[in-house]
Amino acid sequence: MFHFLQFAATRAALAIITLIMVSFIVFSLMELVPGDCAERYLAFKNTQGSQISVADIEAERVRLGLDKPYVVRWGKWIVNAFRGEFGDSCILRLNISQLLGEKFYISLAICLTSLLIAYLIAIPVGIISATSKSPIVNNSLRLVSYLGLAMPNFLLALMIMLFSTIVFGDSLTGLFSKEFRDAAWSYERLMDFLSRAWLPVFILGWSATAFAIQTVRALMSDEVGKLYVLAASARGVTGRRLLWRYPARHSLGPIINSLGFDLNRIFNELPIVALILTLTEAGSLLIEALARSNDQQMAGAIIFLLTASIVGINFVTDIILALTDPRVRRSILG
Amino acid sequence: MKPFKFIKIGLPVCAGIAFTLLQFGFAGEALAMDCPAATVADPKGVPAGKYPQQYDRDEFESLAKCKLSFKANPDIAKLNKRIRGNPDLPPLEQRIPEDALVVAPYDSIGKYGGTFDMLSNATEAGTSDFLAVRHVNLVRYSDDLTTIVPNIAKGWEWNDDYTQLTFFLRKGHKWSDGHPFTAEDVEYWYENLSLNPKVFEKPKNYVLVADKPMTVDVLDPQTVRFNLPAPKPGLLVHFANSYAQGFQPKHFLGKWDPEINPDADKMAKAAGFENGMEVLSNYYGNSDWTDTPTPMLRSPDKVANLPADTMPTLESHILISESTEGRHLVANPYFHQVDTAGNQLPYISEQDEIFVNEDEVRLLKLVNAEADFKAQSLQLSTAPLLLENQEKGNYTVQLRPEVTLATLGINMTHEDPEKRKAFSDIRFRQAMSVAINREEINQAAFFGMGEGKQYVGFTDSPAFVDDKWKQYYAQHDPKLANKLLDEMGLKDRDGDGFRELPNGDKLVINLQFSVQGVAAALMELVGQHWGAVGIQSTVKEVTPDEYRSAQSSNKLDVTVWRNGQPLSIVLGTNQIFVPPYHDYFTVRTNMLWAEWIDSNGASGIEPPDYAKKMMKDITAFQSTPVGTMESDKLGASLVENLVENLLFIGVVQVPAPIYHRNEVKNVVEYKTHSFEYYRSYPYRPTQWWLDE
């Protein structure tokens, strides 16, 4: 028990340190983008007929605290970020927390659902594929899985949209129908959301599943041939019981370990898919902020939240791993 | 109204049909109150009034010899309930002005109902296409784009020397919340908003005459007068084609201004705001643009404490919900227009706008008929796909000429002194202009449907524009370009195939653009043509927001957008001849000249003499009645200075598609594809209806 608590505390501390370090990198990247928030803000004021001089920009910098040293500003940003406060978007001039609001949770939900579905399919299928001797099963699974790996998500999204436009006359874009777009959450709105959210989940889920099947299959193939499995079967343990109790349990460790990494991979793919399906969630907002409008505040906030989610999931998976595997618990740094 | 006509013709006819006549006579009696459903296509014998396609109520009733009885959208009470803060509706007669504006629909009297679907790019980007559909102003350009006709104002009057402009308003005209609209609302917009430094730090050019403010007199509740410090015949034009409406609801916005209402700050604090002006800014956006975020988007946590979600309007529709995904509107129950059958407009009950910032997705949605209308952001390159699917998607595409053409402004006030020096050399701009192969761009990007041209400011080429300017340095002549660049000392020193600046620094021109401004293929080709004469460039597409922000903060080497205005617009606004040569939302160049002028020489860069001459000329031009010798001389001088110095390099002028679904009725053929007359406003979208 003591070992476990020590392990958990160390992990939690490491997670926070990681987050702080990542936030520093994020903040530094934001600084590298040409033009700061004062300039962008005043460029807007200019539209209101106000004349902008260098002195005005300087004054605005002081007002926004941009004249303070880099590290001081980062300190302030990180303290606010941990409180969920990211200030105003430079371009939209609206509060980021209010703007992001549920959008980030929607993105996270889409990614986590894709991840969940991927492993629900990949674990049994990967085990079957690793142990099955049938070439038909093996080859067809491999084909589906390679298709998922090789086909770019945006292409899949475009193909589905095109197909749907031609056959059903609906381009399948957006996350809500217009009746529910601005409505409060209700059962009907949730159903409406689900009737549209299946598409990004499906698209992201396919490649995630393909990837996960490959992982599970490789790990299982490694374990299945090992002596302890042979020994167990010699003692009369056979069939599904054998697979679940011995090689599958061993293969599970690395998989749990990589969940955070998988989430990151799915989230990386989300913005492109979201952009094509005109989903209004955090992924498309991120790409808009990074690639097009150079909205540093917005991009920083989304990246920070994403990193926090990944670090959080890694922490949870570490704890689960420690619970399932005593070897992990004993080594403090895992 | 056939029976009516029949009686007039029928009476002297022989007695053989007397019996029939009697029957028609009865019918005629019963219908004498009703008016003929005159349309533009079939006027039903109603003669034209003072202005094309529309009448005052009295005028119509006397011309058509009938009495209008009014009918409203059957769902209007339900729609009204969705406008938060609106009281229950009084009867229709009290919602329409006594002298309502009677408009003749183009083809048919419409049916009420339906939702008009629209695409924009983002909250404040690519929206004017949709704003213009519900827009109103004091007056309007008729669809011939030359006649100015009444709209909110019933009429107007100039004094002899164009220094007093009087507007007559409609008695009984009401805001969308039922509060009377009067001359004080015009005065309020001018005195308390436009000239208020707490709202606009500096008055916009369009509220000034010869850089001086006007004064506004309220003569009576329906009469308001602008007193101009100098003649400006173009002021009326401004109220016809500008997005900026010459009135705002004093009863609603005024109560948040501490100078009008001493309790303003107290009320604002009670609602959770810092002060009254903050609430005012939440509603008005401190901008005459009608797409600035409302409290619904700006202060979603506090909007419930405010009396209404958005400020009242005189437009055909009013906003009821808004998010970062889109907006939703319902018909204004107090709209001042009726059709010739007495039906209150608009016919269309609701409007819905969603934001799509991806060209391909926008195109897919249009091919799929998911929007009812679209013109802005559609460029010629989308035409083949749109045209091919017209029948299947049950929509129509009109290819109409743009009044603007793609232009490049080379930044002569660049932050980098070496670049500034090179860019300020006229030879550089001449070389860059002749390096461009306009015919290749026309063939490759515009199917040969465009025309390579130099930029001359007045895009409708009035008679005073000398022909020589239209192709000035617009020929493709890479040899000449190379010669000019060599003369300047821009030589390739490191042998990488590209020229360096005279001091040896690398010269890479950053060509940032937004497809809302110009086609991507055009920019790619310009980049290649410049590369062919040794000028290296990087071509990068960005969002309109990002482009505008970079442009106005003087971050660009070259500014790129569609540019140019017809004579009628230049008469009202001087911006294309005064640094920075246009507004924030389109193309600007030489930002630091503008700063020098604004700061009276305290900061920025002093503009050269020709720029100062243009500023003097445009002020004189606007004060001189158009068509006179003096006016033509000033116009010619403006064009000469503008073109000879290549402030902007013109590329190709092209047509562009205007899309509408066939279910949208009463859409007339557009004259141009342009922002300059405020997009659809001349073509009266208030009489569109949905046949679904």
mmCIF file of C-alpha atoms in Angstrom, chain A residues 33-36 39-57 91-95 98-99 102-103 158 161-162 164-166 168-176 178-179 181-182 189 275-281 285 288 290-295, chain B residues 115 117 122-124 199-204 285-288 292-293 297-301 321-328 352-359 361 364-365 367-368 370 392 540-543 545-550 552-553 555 584-585 588 591 595 598-600 603:
data_model
loop_
_atom_site.group_PDB
_atom_site.id
_atom_site.type_symbol
_atom_site.label_atom_id
_atom_site.label_comp_id
_atom_site.label_asym_id
_atom_site.label_seq_id
_atom_site.Cartn_x
_atom_site.Cartn_y
_atom_site.Cartn_z
ATOM 1 C CA VAL A 33 4.357 34.082 -34.053
ATOM 2 C CA PRO A 34 4.914 37.530 -35.552
ATOM 3 C CA GLY A 35 2.777 40.339 -34.142
ATOM 4 C CA ASP A 36 1.406 40.315 -30.611
ATOM 5 C CA GLU A 39 -1.093 44.862 -32.477
ATOM 6 C CA ARG A 40 -3.934 42.640 -33.428
ATOM 7 C CA TYR A 41 -6.296 44.359 -31.040
ATOM 8 C CA LEU A 42 -5.359 47.805 -32.316
ATOM 9 C CA ALA A 43 -5.679 46.693 -35.893
ATOM 10 C CA PHE A 44 -9.307 46.139 -35.044
ATOM 11 C CA LYS A 45 -9.615 49.509 -33.316
ATOM 12 C CA ASN A 46 -8.340 50.963 -36.538
ATOM 13 C CA THR A 47 -11.526 49.806 -38.228
ATOM 14 C CA GLN A 48 -13.417 52.037 -35.843
ATOM 15 C CA GLY A 49 -11.726 55.031 -37.362
ATOM 16 C CA SER A 50 -9.136 55.418 -34.644
ATOM 17 C CA GLN A 51 -5.656 56.298 -35.762
ATOM 18 C CA ILE A 52 -2.980 53.874 -34.710
ATOM 19 C CA SER A 53 0.526 55.035 -33.989
ATOM 20 C CA VAL A 54 3.467 53.199 -32.517
ATOM 21 C CA ALA A 55 2.766 54.958 -29.208
ATOM 22 C CA ASP A 56 -0.760 53.544 -29.144
ATOM 23 C CA ILE A 57 0.543 50.047 -29.669
ATOM 24 C CA ILE A 91 -9.018 38.124 -33.262
ATOM 25 C CA LEU A 92 -12.545 37.387 -32.090
ATOM 26 C CA ARG A 93 -12.271 39.654 -29.031
ATOM 27 C CA LEU A 94 -14.371 37.232 -27.009
ATOM 28 C CA ASN A 95 -13.548 35.396 -23.811
ATOM 29 C CA GLN A 98 -16.758 31.121 -22.966
ATOM 30 C CA LEU A 99 -15.926 30.557 -26.610
ATOM 31 C CA GLU A 102 -18.449 22.837 -24.403
ATOM 32 C CA LYS A 103 -16.504 22.665 -27.650
ATOM 33 C CA LEU A 158 -14.606 13.551 -48.370
ATOM 34 C CA MET A 161 -19.575 13.225 -47.886
ATOM 35 C CA LEU A 162 -19.570 12.878 -51.646
ATOM 36 C CA SER A 164 -23.950 10.919 -49.108
ATOM 37 C CA THR A 165 -24.443 14.042 -51.233
ATOM 38 C CA ILE A 166 -25.026 12.013 -54.380
ATOM 39 C CA PHE A 168 -28.995 10.986 -49.979
ATOM 40 C CA GLY A 169 -28.695 14.651 -50.905
ATOM 41 C CA ASP A 170 -27.223 15.504 -47.509
ATOM 42 C CA SER A 171 -23.607 16.569 -47.174
ATOM 43 C CA LEU A 172 -23.512 15.313 -43.543
ATOM 44 C CA THR A 173 -21.764 18.389 -42.220
ATOM 45 C CA GLY A 174 -22.003 20.054 -38.843
ATOM 46 C CA LEU A 175 -22.543 18.693 -35.333
ATOM 47 C CA PHE A 176 -26.107 19.895 -34.797
ATOM 48 C CA LYS A 178 -30.093 24.202 -36.974
ATOM 49 C CA GLU A 179 -33.020 23.730 -34.556
ATOM 50 C CA ARG A 181 -27.549 24.612 -32.705
ATOM 51 C CA ASP A 182 -28.089 27.275 -30.071
ATOM 52 C CA ARG A 189 -30.331 17.767 -28.573
ATOM 53 C CA LEU A 275 -12.550 21.123 -40.925
ATOM 54 C CA ILE A 276 -13.914 19.048 -43.764
ATOM 55 C CA LEU A 277 -17.101 18.103 -41.939
ATOM 56 C CA THR A 278 -17.409 21.737 -40.687
ATOM 57 C CA LEU A 279 -17.682 20.478 -37.138
ATOM 58 C CA THR A 280 -17.572 23.358 -34.739
ATOM 59 C CA GLU A 281 -15.418 21.895 -32.055
ATOM 60 C CA LEU A 285 -10.950 26.011 -33.931
ATOM 61 C CA GLU A 288 -8.297 27.972 -37.682
ATOM 62 C CA LEU A 290 -2.985 28.233 -35.857
ATOM 63 C CA ALA A 291 -3.002 28.038 -39.616
ATOM 64 C CA ARG A 292 -5.200 30.886 -40.620
ATOM 65 C CA SER A 293 -5.974 33.598 -38.135
ATOM 66 C CA ASN A 294 -2.773 33.375 -36.045
ATOM 67 C CA ASP A 295 -4.869 33.715 -32.916
ATOM 68 C CA THR B 115 -36.607 29.757 -43.657
ATOM 69 C CA ASP B 117 -30.680 29.552 -45.495
ATOM 70 C CA ALA B 122 -17.394 33.755 -39.640
ATOM 71 C CA THR B 123 -19.025 36.150 -37.170
ATOM 72 C CA GLU B 124 -17.549 39.229 -38.812
ATOM 73 C CA VAL B 199 -17.863 55.297 -29.316
ATOM 74 C CA PHE B 200 -15.668 56.068 -32.343
ATOM 75 C CA GLU B 201 -12.262 57.391 -31.340
ATOM 76 C CA LYS B 202 -12.177 59.274 -34.614
ATOM 77 C CA PRO B 203 -15.209 59.980 -36.804
ATOM 78 C CA LYS B 204 -15.386 57.841 -39.932
ATOM 79 C CA GLY B 285 -20.450 46.983 -31.376
ATOM 80 C CA ASN B 286 -19.234 50.589 -31.682
ATOM 81 C CA SER B 287 -19.468 50.089 -35.397
ATOM 82 C CA ASP B 288 -22.009 50.760 -38.107
ATOM 83 C CA THR B 292 -20.745 42.846 -34.772
ATOM 84 C CA PRO B 293 -21.330 40.342 -31.954
ATOM 85 C CA LEU B 297 -22.175 36.163 -28.115
ATOM 86 C CA ARG B 298 -20.188 38.849 -26.345
ATOM 87 C CA SER B 299 -21.596 38.449 -22.839
ATOM 88 C CA PRO B 300 -23.537 35.180 -22.809
ATOM 89 C CA ASP B 301 -23.369 35.044 -19.017
ATOM 90 C CA SER B 321 -29.965 33.859 -31.535
ATOM 91 C CA GLU B 322 -26.233 33.959 -32.149
ATOM 92 C CA SER B 323 -23.248 31.704 -31.528
ATOM 93 C CA THR B 324 -19.844 31.041 -33.067
ATOM 94 C CA GLU B 325 -21.602 28.589 -35.405
ATOM 95 C CA GLY B 326 -24.180 30.931 -36.866
ATOM 96 C CA ARG B 327 -27.156 33.196 -36.353
ATOM 97 C CA HIS B 328 -30.931 32.956 -36.614
ATOM 98 C CA ASP B 352 -30.669 31.143 -40.797
ATOM 99 C CA GLU B 353 -26.961 31.703 -41.254
ATOM 100 C CA ILE B 354 -24.192 29.179 -40.706
ATOM 101 C CA PHE B 355 -20.468 29.819 -40.851
ATOM 102 C CA VAL B 356 -18.460 27.843 -43.401
ATOM 103 C CA ASN B 357 -14.943 29.053 -44.004
ATOM 104 C CA GLU B 358 -13.806 26.255 -46.295
ATOM 105 C CA ASP B 359 -14.157 26.922 -50.036
ATOM 106 C CA VAL B 361 -17.262 22.702 -48.373
ATOM 107 C CA LEU B 364 -20.370 21.235 -51.963
ATOM 108 C CA LYS B 365 -23.187 22.776 -49.932
ATOM 109 C CA VAL B 367 -24.145 22.105 -55.337
ATOM 110 C CA ASN B 368 -26.265 20.262 -52.810
ATOM 111 C CA GLU B 370 -28.151 23.675 -48.874
ATOM 112 C CA LYS B 392 -29.865 18.606 -60.644
ATOM 113 C CA LYS B 540 0.399 32.033 -48.687
ATOM 114 C CA GLU B 541 -3.357 31.905 -48.216
ATOM 115 C CA VAL B 542 -4.709 33.187 -44.887
ATOM 116 C CA THR B 543 -8.168 33.958 -43.488
ATOM 117 C CA ASP B 545 -9.357 38.271 -40.559
ATOM 118 C CA GLU B 546 -5.683 37.497 -40.521
ATOM 119 C CA TYR B 547 -5.105 39.229 -43.825
ATOM 120 C CA ARG B 548 -6.861 42.418 -42.725
ATOM 121 C CA SER B 549 -5.148 42.505 -39.402
ATOM 122 C CA ALA B 550 -1.701 42.081 -40.982
ATOM 123 C CA SER B 552 -3.614 47.362 -41.294
ATOM 124 C CA SER B 553 -0.717 46.774 -38.925
ATOM 125 C CA LYS B 555 3.039 43.876 -41.873
ATOM 126 C CA TYR B 584 -9.916 48.010 -43.224
ATOM 127 C CA PHE B 585 -12.059 45.425 -44.934
ATOM 128 C CA ARG B 588 -4.957 49.274 -48.213
ATOM 129 C CA MET B 591 -0.277 52.674 -44.009
ATOM 130 C CA GLU B 595 -0.580 57.744 -39.946
ATOM 131 C CA ASP B 598 -3.888 61.469 -39.066
ATOM 132 C CA SER B 599 -1.234 62.667 -36.649
ATOM 133 C CA ASN B 600 -0.703 65.945 -38.544
ATOM 134 C CA SER B 603 4.409 60.269 -36.691
#
